[in-house]
Amino acid sequence: MKSNKLMIKFMERMIQLFRATCRDTGPLISEMMDHTLPLGKRLRVRFHLAICDVCGFYKKQLETVRALARKLGGEEGPTQKEAVLSENAKSKIKDSLKQLD
Amino acid sequence: MAEPLNSDLWVDQYGDMLYRYTLVRVKDPDAAEEIVQVTLLAALQAQHSFQGRSSEKSWLFGILKHKILDHFRDLKTQRTYEVTTEDGPDPLENAYLSDGHWANIPKNWDTDPLKAAENLELVEALSRCLDKLSDKLRNIFVLKEVQGLASDEICKEMKIQPTNLWVILHRARNQLRKCLETNYWDTKQ
């Protein structure tokens, strides 16, 4: 019977949704940050996150890494205040600019 | 043409700022110096096109961003972006038990990501962790998360496949979160 087969296929899909492990979910959590996942994968992640706090921690860690990287990339980047051009480099650049005149 | 004094002032006023911005991205001080120089040269040549629509500073940063991207574009001819064992542990190997659960459970950092970004100590920690990544992982992660390029742009510019991009980013993020856990969160307890 065709409808029976379809029903079985549907049930298998549903079982797959709920059976996702942390190992299945981790890479998808990262991939989700880069593009929209197909619906099936998206649901697997959502179902898994609903029952797994630890993967939620993992997701938050990756989101924190992203937020920190963005901050680091700002024009007023807060880090490496001690990093400055050496006097040598500065005069080299000044000379090369003057050669343009 | 520019007054010589003008270009000297640029170097004094913006040099360090541009240099720091570049160093976060390219890591190598010599390359960063060169990029700043190329940027200021290009700016000087294009002076007439600067109409004061934006501030001089953001105009210079605009040029700098292009020059940094040029730098990364040049790199792609020198290396392949296939991940190897040199790029640190595979996030799927040994990270999980045979039943699919975590072998080392990620800790609850218990922070809002945006609030965490206001914590300069943490941002500094990330900066140090970033320098521990392999060049391959660092470059791609920087383009994506520090420079803020879209995934498809990175694939186009660096000539890599989307699946390869996700593998690289996943590996980089995983190493960074572990590094932060060891070097920041664990020291706060």
XYZ file of C-alpha atoms in Angstrom:
290
model
C 0.000 0.000 0.000
C 1.378 3.338 -1.076
C -0.054 5.350 1.792
C 1.367 2.867 4.304
C 4.835 3.295 2.853
C 4.491 7.050 2.997
C 3.373 6.801 6.606
C 6.390 4.687 7.504
C 8.699 7.124 5.768
C 7.105 9.985 7.663
C 7.527 8.169 10.992
C 11.164 7.457 10.197
C 11.705 11.133 9.535
C 10.078 12.079 12.833
C 12.229 9.587 14.724
C 15.324 11.041 13.049
C 14.295 14.499 14.203
C 14.190 13.461 17.824
C 17.209 11.218 17.677
C 19.775 13.908 16.837
C 22.759 13.649 19.185
C 25.100 16.400 20.405
C 27.581 15.123 17.847
C 25.027 15.634 15.067
C 24.039 19.033 16.357
C 27.388 20.724 17.086
C 28.482 21.265 13.460
C 24.974 22.392 12.525
C 25.007 25.025 15.271
C 28.152 26.471 13.720
C 26.837 26.134 10.160
C 23.644 27.967 11.173
C 25.776 31.019 11.877
C 26.886 31.132 8.238
C 23.754 30.434 6.279
C 20.141 29.345 6.651
C 19.871 25.588 7.047
C 17.291 23.524 5.145
C 14.097 23.053 7.146
C 14.822 19.460 8.200
C 18.194 20.296 9.703
C 16.804 23.436 11.284
C 14.108 21.416 13.033
C 16.617 18.823 14.229
C 18.688 21.557 15.819
C 15.652 23.178 17.385
C 14.335 19.894 18.821
C 17.734 18.988 20.159
C 18.315 22.393 21.757
C 14.937 22.098 23.471
C 16.093 19.020 25.373
C 19.850 19.653 25.701
C 21.180 22.475 27.895
C 24.794 21.657 27.100
C 24.390 22.261 23.377
C 22.704 25.522 24.367
C 25.882 26.443 26.284
C 27.881 25.516 23.199
C 25.723 27.724 21.003
C 26.147 30.638 23.388
C 29.915 30.119 23.443
C 30.081 30.336 19.652
C 27.891 33.435 19.695
C 30.171 34.996 22.287
C 33.214 34.240 20.137
C 31.456 36.002 17.264
C 30.553 39.067 19.347
C 34.135 39.339 20.622
C 35.554 39.065 17.094
C 33.283 41.841 15.871
C 34.339 44.062 18.738
C 37.967 43.309 17.995
C 37.417 44.283 14.362
C 36.016 47.746 15.101
C 37.913 50.849 13.992
C 38.481 51.656 17.633
C 39.642 48.108 18.279
C 40.277 47.936 21.989
C 43.327 45.715 21.841
C 47.009 45.992 21.273
C 47.147 49.620 22.364
C 50.832 49.030 22.745
C 51.142 48.120 19.057
C 52.439 51.194 17.258
C 54.416 51.808 14.087
C 58.103 52.022 14.864
C 59.769 55.393 14.302
C 61.725 53.678 11.573
C 58.577 52.540 9.796
C 57.006 55.965 10.186
C 59.879 57.774 8.550
C 60.000 55.155 5.807
C 56.334 55.773 5.045
C 56.785 59.549 5.229
C 59.624 59.342 2.722
C 57.660 57.206 0.321
C 54.744 59.657 0.489
C 57.045 62.583 -0.255
C 58.359 60.833 -3.339
C 54.891 61.172 -4.815
C 55.156 64.942 -4.882
C 49.615 67.966 -5.143
C 49.859 67.396 -1.470
C 51.892 69.510 0.827
C 54.691 67.353 2.233
C 53.657 68.549 5.677
C 50.216 67.167 5.072
C 51.371 63.621 4.436
C 53.714 63.746 7.444
C 50.761 64.741 9.574
C 48.730 61.837 8.232
C 51.371 59.386 9.292
C 51.595 60.903 12.754
C 47.880 61.268 13.221
C 46.522 58.055 11.685
C 49.516 55.748 11.266
C 49.207 53.890 14.559
C 45.441 53.631 14.308
C 45.584 52.133 10.821
C 48.429 49.862 11.854
C 46.572 48.405 14.853
C 43.479 47.835 12.770
C 45.574 45.984 10.195
C 47.589 43.984 12.706
C 44.438 42.466 14.209
C 43.703 41.102 10.753
C 47.018 40.115 9.236
C 49.110 39.254 12.335
C 52.468 39.760 10.580
C 53.889 43.192 11.592
C 55.883 43.634 8.371
C 52.881 42.907 6.181
C 50.756 45.244 8.324
C 53.311 48.052 7.937
C 53.351 47.586 4.208
C 49.572 47.691 3.974
C 49.485 50.972 5.920
C 52.068 52.420 3.564
C 50.204 51.291 0.449
C 46.992 52.711 1.909
C 48.455 56.140 2.597
C 50.066 56.221 -0.835
C 46.759 55.392 -2.490
C 45.040 58.022 -0.344
C 47.552 60.650 -1.342
C 47.086 59.839 -5.004
C 43.320 59.974 -4.679
C 43.287 63.116 -2.558
C 41.318 65.096 -5.108
C 38.500 62.541 -4.935
C 38.127 63.117 -1.218
C 35.378 65.717 -1.032
C 34.985 65.816 2.683
C 31.774 63.823 2.421
C 33.000 61.647 5.217
C 35.595 62.363 7.828
C 39.175 62.024 6.707
C 39.561 59.167 9.131
C 36.701 57.049 7.786
C 37.838 57.784 4.253
C 41.274 56.381 5.112
C 39.732 53.347 6.803
C 37.669 52.768 3.659
C 40.831 52.597 1.567
C 42.546 50.459 4.182
C 39.759 47.856 4.081
C 40.259 47.430 0.343
C 44.005 47.073 0.737
C 43.559 44.452 3.451
C 41.255 42.470 1.174
C 43.872 42.735 -1.603
C 46.378 41.248 0.809
C 44.129 38.240 1.496
C 43.411 37.837 -2.204
C 47.123 37.628 -2.932
C 47.496 34.939 -0.277
C 45.077 32.576 -1.949
C 47.483 31.901 -4.782
C 50.046 30.756 -2.251
C 48.057 28.216 -0.329
C 45.300 25.723 -0.443
C 42.426 25.948 1.982
C 41.920 22.214 2.490
C 42.108 21.530 6.219
C 44.810 19.137 7.366
C 46.098 17.818 10.692
C 48.195 20.993 10.973
C 44.979 22.911 11.519
C 44.370 21.476 14.961
C 41.916 18.858 16.153
C 38.879 17.886 14.139
C 35.930 19.124 16.226
C 34.213 15.775 15.672
C 37.088 13.584 16.758
C 37.372 12.720 20.449
C 35.046 15.587 21.322
C 32.095 13.236 21.684
C 31.501 9.875 23.339
C 30.394 6.889 21.276
C 26.768 7.572 22.203
C 27.044 11.056 20.680
C 27.213 12.994 23.956
C 29.934 15.544 24.705
C 33.194 14.079 26.034
C 34.148 17.432 27.542
C 31.030 19.302 28.400
C 31.008 22.951 27.261
C 30.666 25.195 30.307
C 27.885 27.614 30.915
C 29.606 30.963 30.312
C 26.493 32.536 31.678
C 26.886 35.769 29.774
C 25.044 37.664 27.140
C 27.349 37.653 24.065
C 26.964 41.398 23.494
C 27.710 42.161 27.141
C 30.745 39.914 26.940
C 32.005 42.044 24.047
C 32.077 45.069 26.374
C 34.583 43.231 28.548
C 37.930 44.361 27.164
C 39.799 41.666 29.054
C 37.803 39.062 27.140
C 38.327 40.784 23.799
C 42.073 40.809 24.493
C 41.882 37.120 25.379
C 40.208 36.387 22.053
C 42.900 38.358 20.261
C 45.579 36.156 21.826
C 43.622 32.980 21.057
C 43.283 34.102 17.446
C 47.055 34.183 17.103
C 47.214 30.519 18.123
C 45.168 29.362 15.135
C 46.867 28.058 12.006
C 47.177 30.719 9.289
C 44.545 29.000 7.218
C 41.938 29.025 9.997
C 42.923 32.493 11.156
C 42.631 34.076 7.707
C 39.199 32.677 6.975
C 37.861 33.356 10.478
C 39.176 36.918 10.304
C 37.542 37.566 6.944
C 34.238 36.211 8.200
C 33.992 37.430 11.784
C 36.503 40.250 12.207
C 36.256 41.844 8.785
C 32.568 40.884 8.526
C 32.549 39.614 4.939
C 29.592 37.527 3.738
C 30.201 33.791 3.273
C 29.647 33.876 -0.487
C 32.071 36.779 -0.856
C 34.745 34.829 0.996
C 34.173 31.767 -1.188
C 34.467 33.926 -4.288
C 37.521 35.898 -3.189
C 39.428 32.939 -1.745
C 38.176 30.429 -4.313
C 36.900 27.899 -1.790
C 33.768 25.776 -1.679
C 31.005 26.619 0.818
C 31.351 23.221 2.537
C 35.065 23.834 2.978
C 34.297 27.274 4.411
C 31.966 25.756 7.039
C 34.517 23.129 7.971
C 37.178 25.802 8.449
C 34.893 28.132 10.410
C 33.631 25.322 12.638
C 37.159 24.251 13.423
C 38.280 27.817 14.107
C 35.309 28.619 16.350
C 35.771 25.409 18.254
C 39.435 26.095 18.936
C 38.693 29.673 19.931
C 35.966 28.704 22.399
C 38.228 26.083 23.955
C 41.100 28.542 24.162
C 38.861 31.132 25.842
C 37.572 28.513 28.237
C 41.087 27.560 29.298
C 42.645 31.024 29.299
C 39.786 33.107 30.560
C 36.793 31.340 32.101
C 38.767 28.692 33.967
C 41.007 31.361 35.506
C 37.984 33.245 36.850
C 36.797 30.446 39.093
